[in-house]
Tab-separated table of C-alpha atoms in Angstrom:
chain	number	residue	atom	x	y	z
A	1	UNK	CA	-22.968	35.857	-62.504
A	2	UNK	CA	-20.527	38.678	-61.640
A	3	UNK	CA	-18.168	36.165	-59.981
A	4	UNK	CA	-18.312	33.884	-63.057
A	5	UNK	CA	-17.378	36.781	-65.319
A	6	UNK	CA	-14.471	37.771	-63.079
A	7	UNK	CA	-13.164	34.194	-63.034
A	8	UNK	CA	-13.397	33.890	-66.819
A	9	UNK	CA	-11.587	37.212	-67.243
A	10	UNK	CA	-8.926	36.122	-64.779
A	11	UNK	CA	-8.434	32.815	-66.591
A	12	UNK	CA	-8.198	34.609	-69.919
A	13	UNK	CA	-5.580	36.975	-68.532
A	14	UNK	CA	-3.537	34.282	-66.834
A	15	UNK	CA	-3.441	32.107	-69.933
A	16	UNK	CA	-1.175	34.690	-71.575
A	17	UNK	CA	1.680	33.675	-69.281
A	18	UNK	CA	2.465	30.705	-67.074
A	19	UNK	CA	2.330	30.658	-63.322
A	20	UNK	CA	5.553	31.735	-61.688
A	21	UNK	CA	6.209	30.768	-58.074
A	22	UNK	CA	6.923	33.566	-55.661
A	23	UNK	CA	10.440	33.831	-54.321
A	24	UNK	CA	10.676	33.420	-50.548
A	25	UNK	CA	14.431	34.063	-50.442
A	26	UNK	CA	14.216	37.051	-48.114
A	27	UNK	CA	14.490	39.590	-50.910
A	28	UNK	CA	11.479	41.447	-49.482
A	29	UNK	CA	13.458	42.106	-46.283
A	30	UNK	CA	14.739	45.287	-47.969
A	31	UNK	CA	11.419	46.789	-46.862
A	32	UNK	CA	12.410	46.517	-43.184
A	33	UNK	CA	14.990	48.375	-41.126
A	34	UNK	CA	18.174	46.831	-39.760
A	35	UNK	CA	16.995	47.223	-36.168
A	36	UNK	CA	13.801	45.304	-36.907
A	37	UNK	CA	15.689	42.476	-38.583
A	38	UNK	CA	18.215	42.256	-35.747
A	39	UNK	CA	15.479	42.040	-33.121
A	40	UNK	CA	13.609	39.435	-35.163
A	41	UNK	CA	16.709	37.237	-35.450
A	42	UNK	CA	17.531	37.442	-31.740
A	43	UNK	CA	13.970	36.817	-30.587
A	44	UNK	CA	13.380	33.887	-32.956
A	45	UNK	CA	16.612	32.267	-31.798
A	46	UNK	CA	15.598	32.700	-28.170
A	47	UNK	CA	12.135	31.288	-28.818
A	48	UNK	CA	13.661	28.244	-30.540
A	49	UNK	CA	15.372	27.320	-27.244
A	50	UNK	CA	12.940	24.876	-25.535
A	51	UNK	CA	13.883	25.595	-21.867
A	52	UNK	CA	13.111	29.289	-22.316
A	53	UNK	CA	9.659	28.524	-23.692
A	54	UNK	CA	8.857	25.718	-21.256
A	55	UNK	CA	9.773	27.778	-18.186
A	56	UNK	CA	8.762	31.153	-19.629
A	57	UNK	CA	6.290	32.151	-16.909
A	58	UNK	CA	8.702	31.213	-14.107
A	59	UNK	CA	11.541	33.104	-15.805
A	60	UNK	CA	9.330	36.169	-16.192
A	61	UNK	CA	8.494	36.156	-12.475
A	62	UNK	CA	12.176	35.647	-11.615
A	63	UNK	CA	13.287	38.576	-13.798
A	64	UNK	CA	10.736	40.878	-12.156
A	65	UNK	CA	12.046	39.988	-8.705
A	66	UNK	CA	15.681	40.351	-9.740
A	67	UNK	CA	15.518	43.405	-12.007
A	68	UNK	CA	12.328	45.083	-10.850
A	69	UNK	CA	9.152	45.437	-12.864
A	70	UNK	CA	10.291	48.593	-14.686
A	71	UNK	CA	13.594	47.233	-16.044
A	72	UNK	CA	12.125	43.788	-16.682
A	73	UNK	CA	9.245	45.394	-18.591
A	74	UNK	CA	11.637	47.522	-20.654
A	75	UNK	CA	13.611	44.422	-21.695
A	76	UNK	CA	10.422	42.610	-22.685
A	77	UNK	CA	9.165	45.586	-24.685
A	78	UNK	CA	12.468	45.734	-26.551
A	79	UNK	CA	12.391	42.027	-27.345
A	80	UNK	CA	9.510	39.545	-27.238
A	81	UNK	CA	6.698	42.058	-26.697
A	82	UNK	CA	8.028	44.367	-29.405
A	83	UNK	CA	8.381	41.494	-31.845
A	84	UNK	CA	4.979	39.855	-31.466
A	85	UNK	CA	2.619	42.542	-30.048
A	86	UNK	CA	1.154	45.638	-31.710
A	87	UNK	CA	1.214	47.706	-28.528
A	88	UNK	CA	-0.925	48.682	-25.568
A	89	UNK	CA	-2.650	51.922	-26.538
A	90	UNK	CA	-4.833	52.648	-29.538
A	91	UNK	CA	-2.115	54.944	-30.882
A	92	UNK	CA	0.518	52.193	-30.628
A	93	UNK	CA	-1.740	49.668	-32.352
A	94	UNK	CA	-2.584	52.180	-35.064
A	95	UNK	CA	1.108	52.851	-35.648
A	96	UNK	CA	1.808	49.122	-36.013
A	97	UNK	CA	-1.091	48.675	-38.436
A	98	UNK	CA	-0.010	51.668	-40.538
A	99	UNK	CA	3.453	50.164	-40.807
A	100	UNK	CA	1.945	46.854	-41.910
A	101	UNK	CA	-0.210	48.605	-44.499
A	102	UNK	CA	2.845	50.345	-45.921
A	103	UNK	CA	4.293	46.871	-46.490
A	104	UNK	CA	1.136	45.590	-48.186
A	105	UNK	CA	-0.119	43.680	-45.124
A	106	UNK	CA	-3.367	43.813	-43.147
A	107	UNK	CA	-4.255	43.393	-39.460
A	108	UNK	CA	-6.102	40.492	-37.845
A	109	UNK	CA	-6.580	41.687	-34.274
A	110	UNK	CA	-6.721	39.188	-31.406
A	111	UNK	CA	-7.771	39.896	-27.821
A	112	UNK	CA	-5.237	38.079	-25.565
A	113	UNK	CA	-7.960	36.916	-23.188
A	114	UNK	CA	-8.956	33.310	-22.705
A	115	UNK	CA	-9.754	30.705	-20.112
A	116	UNK	CA	-7.236	28.008	-19.420
A	117	UNK	CA	-8.811	24.531	-19.666
A	118	UNK	CA	-10.338	23.536	-16.316
A	119	UNK	CA	-9.240	26.826	-14.743
A	120	UNK	CA	-10.704	27.310	-11.272
A	121	UNK	CA	-9.534	30.920	-11.068
A	122	UNK	CA	-11.320	32.545	-13.985
A	123	UNK	CA	-14.921	31.724	-13.216
A	124	UNK	CA	-18.131	33.657	-12.790
A	125	UNK	CA	-20.270	35.565	-15.262
A	126	UNK	CA	-18.510	38.850	-14.398
A	127	UNK	CA	-15.240	37.552	-15.875
A	128	UNK	CA	-16.949	36.525	-19.113
A	129	UNK	CA	-18.832	39.834	-19.287
A	130	UNK	CA	-15.506	41.649	-18.964
A	131	UNK	CA	-14.176	39.608	-21.863
A	132	UNK	CA	-17.293	40.521	-23.842
A	133	UNK	CA	-16.527	44.203	-23.347
A	134	UNK	CA	-12.966	43.589	-24.552
A	135	UNK	CA	-14.276	41.798	-27.666
A	136	UNK	CA	-16.678	44.634	-28.479
A	137	UNK	CA	-13.849	47.156	-28.122
A	138	UNK	CA	-11.732	45.006	-30.439
A	139	UNK	CA	-14.497	45.109	-33.044
A	140	UNK	CA	-14.554	48.905	-32.831
A	141	UNK	CA	-10.756	49.082	-33.020
A	142	UNK	CA	-10.650	46.745	-36.030
A	143	UNK	CA	-13.158	48.943	-37.810
A	144	UNK	CA	-11.503	52.196	-36.779
A	145	UNK	CA	-8.082	51.095	-38.017
A	146	UNK	CA	-9.390	50.401	-41.502
A	147	UNK	CA	-12.048	52.941	-42.365
A	148	UNK	CA	-11.419	52.135	-46.023
A	149	UNK	CA	-11.327	48.337	-46.367
A	150	UNK	CA	-8.810	46.795	-48.733
A	151	UNK	CA	-9.543	45.290	-52.151
A	152	UNK	CA	-11.313	42.262	-50.661
A	153	UNK	CA	-13.528	44.492	-48.533
A	154	UNK	CA	-12.850	42.269	-45.525
A	155	UNK	CA	-11.999	43.552	-42.058
A	156	UNK	CA	-11.161	40.468	-40.010
A	157	UNK	CA	-10.812	39.766	-36.292
A	158	UNK	CA	-10.128	36.637	-34.220
A	159	UNK	CA	-12.678	35.371	-31.694
A	160	UNK	CA	-11.984	32.817	-28.951
A	161	UNK	CA	-15.253	31.337	-27.725
A	162	UNK	CA	-13.794	30.070	-24.449
A	163	UNK	CA	-13.227	33.686	-23.432
A	164	UNK	CA	-17.024	34.004	-23.384
A	165	UNK	CA	-18.045	30.522	-22.267
A	166	UNK	CA	-16.736	28.029	-19.713
A	167	UNK	CA	-14.539	25.199	-20.969
A	168	UNK	CA	-16.380	22.931	-18.554
A	169	UNK	CA	-19.663	23.610	-20.313
A	170	UNK	CA	-17.962	23.198	-23.689
A	171	UNK	CA	-16.761	19.753	-22.608
A	172	UNK	CA	-20.264	18.838	-21.431
A	173	UNK	CA	-21.743	19.962	-24.759
A	174	UNK	CA	-19.063	17.989	-26.602
A	175	UNK	CA	-19.973	14.832	-24.709
A	176	UNK	CA	-23.649	15.327	-25.618
A	177	UNK	CA	-22.927	16.078	-29.276
A	178	UNK	CA	-20.681	13.024	-29.629
A	179	UNK	CA	-23.332	10.578	-28.432
A	180	UNK	CA	-25.122	8.578	-31.154
A	181	UNK	CA	-27.832	10.809	-32.550
A	182	UNK	CA	-26.602	13.735	-30.468
A	183	UNK	CA	-29.204	15.816	-28.710
A	184	UNK	CA	-32.051	17.391	-30.674
A	185	UNK	CA	-32.284	20.004	-27.948
A	186	UNK	CA	-28.817	21.198	-28.968
A	187	UNK	CA	-29.391	21.662	-32.692
A	188	UNK	CA	-27.812	24.731	-34.328
A	189	UNK	CA	-31.271	25.935	-35.363
A	190	UNK	CA	-32.617	25.782	-31.811
A	191	UNK	CA	-29.590	27.584	-30.387
A	192	UNK	CA	-29.815	30.210	-33.134
A	193	UNK	CA	-33.476	30.803	-32.320
A	194	UNK	CA	-32.636	31.178	-28.627
A	195	UNK	CA	-29.892	33.699	-29.448
A	196	UNK	CA	-32.121	35.709	-31.735
A	197	UNK	CA	-35.204	35.762	-29.531
A	198	UNK	CA	-33.535	36.060	-26.138
A	199	UNK	CA	-36.130	33.692	-24.678
A	200	UNK	CA	-35.161	31.206	-21.982
A	201	UNK	CA	-33.646	28.020	-23.313
A	202	UNK	CA	-34.777	24.710	-21.829
A	203	UNK	CA	-32.273	21.865	-22.184
A	204	UNK	CA	-33.120	18.732	-20.213
A	205	UNK	CA	-29.617	17.226	-20.548
A	206	UNK	CA	-28.094	20.177	-18.653
A	207	UNK	CA	-28.657	21.173	-15.048
A	208	UNK	CA	-30.051	24.576	-14.045
A	209	UNK	CA	-26.639	26.206	-13.574
A	210	UNK	CA	-25.322	24.892	-16.910
A	211	UNK	CA	-28.458	26.011	-18.738
A	212	UNK	CA	-28.212	29.482	-17.227
A	213	UNK	CA	-24.560	29.790	-18.235
A	214	UNK	CA	-25.328	28.516	-21.749
A	215	UNK	CA	-28.064	31.129	-22.094
A	216	UNK	CA	-25.723	33.902	-20.957
A	217	UNK	CA	-22.943	32.655	-23.253
A	218	UNK	CA	-25.252	32.542	-26.277
A	219	UNK	CA	-26.289	36.103	-25.501
A	220	UNK	CA	-22.647	37.205	-25.372
A	221	UNK	CA	-21.818	35.515	-28.666
A	222	UNK	CA	-24.890	37.021	-30.304
A	223	UNK	CA	-23.970	40.510	-29.117
A	224	UNK	CA	-20.418	40.210	-30.476
A	225	UNK	CA	-21.571	39.041	-33.915
A	226	UNK	CA	-24.398	41.584	-34.022
A	227	UNK	CA	-21.950	44.392	-33.273
A	228	UNK	CA	-19.375	43.006	-35.706
A	229	UNK	CA	-22.017	42.834	-38.453
A	230	UNK	CA	-22.968	46.464	-37.810
A	231	UNK	CA	-19.299	47.482	-38.009
A	232	UNK	CA	-18.584	45.313	-41.077
A	233	UNK	CA	-16.042	43.168	-39.211
A	234	UNK	CA	-15.875	39.435	-39.930
A	235	UNK	CA	-15.082	37.081	-37.046
A	236	UNK	CA	-12.702	34.122	-37.349
A	237	UNK	CA	-13.411	31.683	-34.516
A	238	UNK	CA	-10.333	29.938	-33.120
A	239	UNK	CA	-10.203	26.157	-32.923
A	240	UNK	CA	-8.962	24.659	-29.668
A	241	UNK	CA	-8.637	21.179	-28.135
A	242	UNK	CA	-10.525	18.139	-29.467
A	243	UNK	CA	-12.354	17.957	-26.128
A	244	UNK	CA	-13.868	21.360	-26.941
A	245	UNK	CA	-14.040	21.563	-30.736
A	246	UNK	CA	-17.384	19.753	-31.297
A	247	UNK	CA	-19.044	22.232	-28.920
A	248	UNK	CA	-17.305	25.162	-30.615
A	249	UNK	CA	-18.400	23.911	-34.040
A	250	UNK	CA	-21.970	23.593	-32.759
A	251	UNK	CA	-21.913	27.218	-31.617
A	252	UNK	CA	-20.351	28.372	-34.902
A	253	UNK	CA	-23.084	26.491	-36.794
A	254	UNK	CA	-25.723	28.232	-34.691
A	255	UNK	CA	-24.161	31.635	-35.375
A	256	UNK	CA	-23.833	30.764	-39.074
A	257	UNK	CA	-27.537	29.871	-39.269
A	258	UNK	CA	-28.366	33.382	-38.118
A	259	UNK	CA	-25.552	35.495	-39.611
A	260	UNK	CA	-24.116	33.740	-42.685
A	261	UNK	CA	-27.118	33.928	-44.992
A	262	UNK	CA	-26.830	35.849	-48.280
A	263	UNK	CA	-29.340	38.428	-47.069
A	264	UNK	CA	-26.943	39.309	-44.236
A	265	UNK	CA	-24.005	39.621	-46.618
A	266	UNK	CA	-22.258	36.755	-44.871
A	267	UNK	CA	-20.204	35.006	-43.817
A	268	UNK	CA	-19.718	37.084	-40.694
A	269	UNK	CA	-18.598	34.035	-38.714
A	270	UNK	CA	-15.823	31.761	-40.013
A	271	UNK	CA	-14.673	28.478	-38.493
A	272	UNK	CA	-11.114	27.186	-38.145
A	273	UNK	CA	-10.092	23.695	-39.289
A	274	UNK	CA	-6.939	21.979	-37.988
A	275	UNK	CA	-5.266	19.770	-40.587
A	276	UNK	CA	-3.203	17.877	-38.010
A	277	UNK	CA	-6.348	16.058	-36.842
A	278	UNK	CA	-7.222	12.813	-38.636
A	279	UNK	CA	-10.909	13.618	-39.149
A	280	UNK	CA	-10.515	17.204	-40.382
A	281	UNK	CA	-10.823	16.553	-44.115
A	282	UNK	CA	-14.114	14.662	-43.778
A	283	UNK	CA	-15.458	17.214	-41.308
A	284	UNK	CA	-14.555	20.076	-43.645
A	285	UNK	CA	-16.149	18.305	-46.614
A	286	UNK	CA	-19.373	17.646	-44.696
A	287	UNK	CA	-19.583	21.216	-43.401
A	288	UNK	CA	-18.937	22.710	-46.844
A	289	UNK	CA	-21.647	20.539	-48.411
A	290	UNK	CA	-24.104	21.309	-45.596
A	291	UNK	CA	-23.549	25.068	-45.972
A	292	UNK	CA	-24.051	24.791	-49.735
A	293	UNK	CA	-27.296	22.843	-49.302
A	294	UNK	CA	-28.583	25.378	-46.767
A	295	UNK	CA	-27.642	28.296	-48.996
A	296	UNK	CA	-25.308	29.699	-46.336
A	297	UNK	CA	-21.984	31.383	-46.874
A	298	UNK	CA	-19.066	29.329	-45.547
A	299	UNK	CA	-15.911	31.048	-44.271
A	300	UNK	CA	-12.863	28.942	-43.386
A	301	UNK	CA	-9.492	29.535	-41.774
A	302	UNK	CA	-7.277	26.535	-42.538
A	303	UNK	CA	-4.398	25.860	-40.127
A	304	UNK	CA	-2.098	22.959	-39.383
A	305	UNK	CA	-2.832	23.105	-35.646
A	306	UNK	CA	-1.072	24.022	-32.416
A	307	UNK	CA	-1.983	21.470	-29.740
A	308	UNK	CA	-0.171	18.402	-31.042
A	309	UNK	CA	1.853	17.482	-27.940
A	310	UNK	CA	-1.047	18.063	-25.536
A	311	UNK	CA	-3.502	16.087	-27.649
A	312	UNK	CA	-1.153	13.119	-27.798
A	313	UNK	CA	-0.475	13.254	-24.067
A	314	UNK	CA	-4.187	13.370	-23.226
A	315	UNK	CA	-4.873	10.402	-25.533
A	316	UNK	CA	-2.052	8.437	-23.892
A	317	UNK	CA	-3.272	9.161	-20.361
A	318	UNK	CA	-6.895	8.333	-21.208
A	319	UNK	CA	-6.026	5.262	-23.239
A	320	UNK	CA	-7.911	6.587	-26.275
A	321	UNK	CA	-6.943	6.736	-29.931
A	322	UNK	CA	-4.544	9.541	-30.815
A	323	UNK	CA	-6.658	12.023	-32.844
A	324	UNK	CA	-3.628	13.562	-34.567
A	325	UNK	CA	-1.815	12.674	-37.759
A	326	UNK	CA	1.171	10.330	-37.210
A	327	UNK	CA	3.842	12.773	-38.402
A	328	UNK	CA	4.496	16.125	-40.046
A	329	UNK	CA	4.408	14.627	-43.549
A	330	UNK	CA	0.914	13.246	-42.946
A	331	UNK	CA	-0.185	16.609	-41.552
A	332	UNK	CA	1.140	18.364	-44.655
A	333	UNK	CA	-0.714	15.898	-46.884
A	334	UNK	CA	-3.893	16.545	-44.902
A	335	UNK	CA	-3.401	20.302	-45.243
A	336	UNK	CA	-2.859	19.921	-48.984
A	337	UNK	CA	-6.092	17.889	-49.385
A	338	UNK	CA	-8.109	20.378	-47.321
A	339	UNK	CA	-6.626	23.272	-49.268
A	340	UNK	CA	-7.531	21.666	-52.600
A	341	UNK	CA	-11.064	21.018	-51.372
A	342	UNK	CA	-11.563	24.613	-50.282
A	343	UNK	CA	-10.013	26.201	-53.363
A	344	UNK	CA	-12.362	24.126	-55.488
A	345	UNK	CA	-15.256	25.354	-53.339
A	346	UNK	CA	-14.065	28.941	-53.802
A	347	UNK	CA	-13.867	28.515	-57.578
A	348	UNK	CA	-17.505	27.332	-57.586
A	349	UNK	CA	-19.089	29.561	-54.920
A	350	UNK	CA	-16.949	32.669	-55.072
A	351	UNK	CA	-17.452	35.223	-52.275
A	352	UNK	CA	-19.896	32.856	-50.574
A	353	UNK	CA	-16.911	30.691	-49.627
A	354	UNK	CA	-13.976	32.839	-48.473
A	355	UNK	CA	-10.783	31.113	-47.335
A	356	UNK	CA	-7.805	32.125	-45.219
A	357	UNK	CA	-4.727	30.025	-45.938
A	358	UNK	CA	-3.164	30.363	-42.485
A	359	UNK	CA	0.247	28.790	-42.913
A	360	UNK	CA	3.954	29.493	-42.452
A	361	UNK	CA	4.784	26.589	-44.773
A	362	UNK	CA	6.246	27.720	-48.096
A	363	UNK	CA	5.062	24.624	-49.975
A	364	UNK	CA	1.466	25.187	-48.849
A	365	UNK	CA	1.607	28.827	-49.917
A	366	UNK	CA	3.061	27.840	-53.302
A	367	UNK	CA	0.265	25.279	-53.741
A	368	UNK	CA	-2.367	27.887	-52.923
A	369	UNK	CA	-1.019	30.541	-55.298
A	370	UNK	CA	-0.562	28.041	-58.114
A	371	UNK	CA	-4.062	26.579	-57.758
A	372	UNK	CA	-5.542	30.081	-57.545
A	373	UNK	CA	-3.965	30.808	-60.921
A	374	UNK	CA	-5.114	27.492	-62.410
A	375	UNK	CA	-8.680	27.945	-61.121
A	376	UNK	CA	-8.856	31.579	-62.170
A	377	UNK	CA	-9.308	32.934	-58.646
A	378	UNK	CA	-8.333	36.628	-58.697
A	379	UNK	CA	-5.733	37.972	-56.279
A	380	UNK	CA	-8.373	40.346	-54.882
A	381	UNK	CA	-10.921	37.511	-54.625
A	382	UNK	CA	-12.118	35.442	-51.651
A	383	UNK	CA	-8.740	33.839	-50.791
A	384	UNK	CA	-6.363	35.475	-48.338
A	385	UNK	CA	-3.273	34.391	-46.410
A	386	UNK	CA	-2.462	34.614	-42.716
A	387	UNK	CA	0.685	34.494	-40.583
A	388	UNK	CA	1.641	35.558	-37.068
A	389	UNK	CA	2.955	39.046	-36.396
A	390	UNK	CA	6.725	38.870	-35.994
A	391	UNK	CA	7.121	35.567	-37.832
A	392	UNK	CA	7.360	34.359	-41.419
A	393	UNK	CA	7.872	37.867	-42.782
A	394	UNK	CA	9.850	36.542	-45.758
A	395	UNK	CA	6.613	34.849	-46.906
A	396	UNK	CA	4.178	37.586	-45.822
A	397	UNK	CA	6.132	40.385	-47.485
A	398	UNK	CA	6.588	38.474	-50.745
A	399	UNK	CA	2.845	37.730	-50.898
A	400	UNK	CA	1.881	41.297	-50.036
A	401	UNK	CA	4.222	42.819	-52.605
A	402	UNK	CA	2.788	40.460	-55.254
A	403	UNK	CA	-0.730	41.765	-54.577
A	404	UNK	CA	-2.203	38.949	-52.478
A	405	UNK	CA	-4.335	39.746	-49.428
A	406	UNK	CA	-2.153	38.946	-46.399
A	407	UNK	CA	-3.161	39.285	-42.743
A	408	UNK	CA	-0.915	39.250	-39.699
A	409	UNK	CA	-2.453	37.918	-36.476
A	410	UNK	CA	-1.906	40.728	-33.962
A	411	UNK	CA	-2.362	40.501	-30.194
A	412	UNK	CA	-2.390	43.777	-28.291
A	413	UNK	CA	-2.646	44.917	-24.688
A	414	UNK	CA	-0.549	45.537	-21.598
A	415	UNK	CA	2.524	43.521	-20.665
A	416	UNK	CA	0.605	41.887	-17.824
A	417	UNK	CA	-2.136	40.747	-20.207
A	418	UNK	CA	-0.057	39.759	-23.205
A	419	UNK	CA	3.156	38.129	-21.933
A	420	UNK	CA	1.379	35.126	-20.296
A	421	UNK	CA	-0.695	34.815	-23.482
A	422	UNK	CA	2.457	34.870	-25.651
A	423	UNK	CA	4.205	32.285	-23.493
A	424	UNK	CA	1.205	29.930	-23.731
A	425	UNK	CA	1.088	30.405	-27.507
A	426	UNK	CA	4.826	29.716	-27.706
A	427	UNK	CA	4.409	26.537	-25.638
A	428	UNK	CA	1.639	25.389	-27.994
A	429	UNK	CA	3.686	26.301	-31.095
A	430	UNK	CA	7.131	25.030	-30.114
A	431	UNK	CA	7.403	22.973	-33.297
A	432	UNK	CA	6.643	26.092	-35.367
A	433	UNK	CA	9.235	28.130	-33.472
A	434	UNK	CA	11.875	25.427	-33.818
A	435	UNK	CA	10.983	25.147	-37.505
A	436	UNK	CA	11.741	28.811	-38.168
A	437	UNK	CA	15.367	27.970	-38.973
A	438	UNK	CA	15.029	29.018	-42.600
A	439	UNK	CA	13.687	32.414	-41.570
A	440	UNK	CA	16.640	32.810	-39.189
A	441	UNK	CA	19.050	31.923	-41.998
A	442	UNK	CA	17.474	34.489	-44.327
A	443	UNK	CA	17.592	37.149	-41.614
A	444	UNK	CA	21.275	36.377	-40.993
A	445	UNK	CA	22.058	36.612	-44.709
A	446	UNK	CA	20.333	39.978	-45.039
A	447	UNK	CA	22.075	41.396	-41.959
A	448	UNK	CA	25.475	40.181	-43.240
A	449	UNK	CA	24.835	41.885	-46.571
A	450	UNK	CA	24.076	45.136	-44.801
A	451	UNK	CA	26.970	44.957	-42.365
A	452	UNK	CA	29.490	44.073	-45.082
A	453	UNK	CA	28.005	46.595	-47.488
A	454	UNK	CA	27.518	44.052	-50.252
A	455	UNK	CA	24.308	44.089	-52.213
A	456	UNK	CA	22.957	46.676	-49.783
A	457	UNK	CA	19.239	47.157	-50.074
A	458	UNK	CA	17.917	50.555	-49.149
A	459	UNK	CA	14.541	50.456	-47.313
A	460	UNK	CA	11.775	52.328	-49.120
């Protein structure tokens, strides 16, 4: 009832004046210093050069041998690390977050720890338990950075399930889930009961070692969500490869069964949907309807997707159908359909259906803000926006200054931990990096204005 009243009031207020699109012309860059803009321009240009991204790890090792770890580290901190990472210590992360808050932005912390697909190096329960400890510390840090939550009351954090569970087991679960009828032994309800009770789980389709690892992984996931719930931190689960996603969605559904009910104040666990996959719209529609029927809250992060080249290569090598959209236009149309579906859900279900519009695309952001106005969704309601730290600031700053809830995805940690993580993310997001030409143009324009003294904007 309260949500209905707020929507009606919002619609009444918005009817007094028409919707006006936000300007993403770089005007909000006046909020940032010249040094920050210069670094951003240089780093984005470097990252748009494919050879640097493709051979990033080899170049890093070469620079350490040639320059020494101290000088090499200093160069990285002044460039790529400084652009995309909050810092290593709690004090450095806090300083970055305070700066973001002064610009009207919010943090979405991400632990740069994950397992590479089919990695033979990072195995053993001890490695996953270490990642669990890192996740629990991230929950505490997320809470500690924002003792007074923003208008939406949401403190958010990213969670990568394959940091807590083997990709090999995820692939095995995916194969079981994809079979006609699936496996009743692997229902979300049964997994949720096993997580909650802590009793041994018997799964006949898995061997003893797989069952033991599944049990330990469920325990780790349960402990993270339990701690996050106690600290009022909501977890956004990352999507990954199509060979893993059905298993990840199964685990998210199990966590949602336990933690996303109204009595828990959910959703505490959100899922991520990748619009560049052909089946995403139907999957999102089915999941939204299922959550509504079950009376569960349904949190969604909507992205375009990052694994396009790898997915196509795997499909080609295996002789299977390409699961991705044929081109960028089709992906954008898919994103637009998914966005419309979710905004309609938000207008009907309110806080029970929060949405993060995670996009660097200006058209998608315009669509979201316009439909929010048309549907009467308040700026401080269940819809927020998300971009990467160090990128798309011309969009993030404009949204934040207009009063929208905007989160920046923030990795943190030591150089040794974060640089390999950043290079992998850059390799997965090469199309995004190459597509940042407009941002580079806006940065160049702002720097020219400052250097020539014309239309100089004084930072606040």
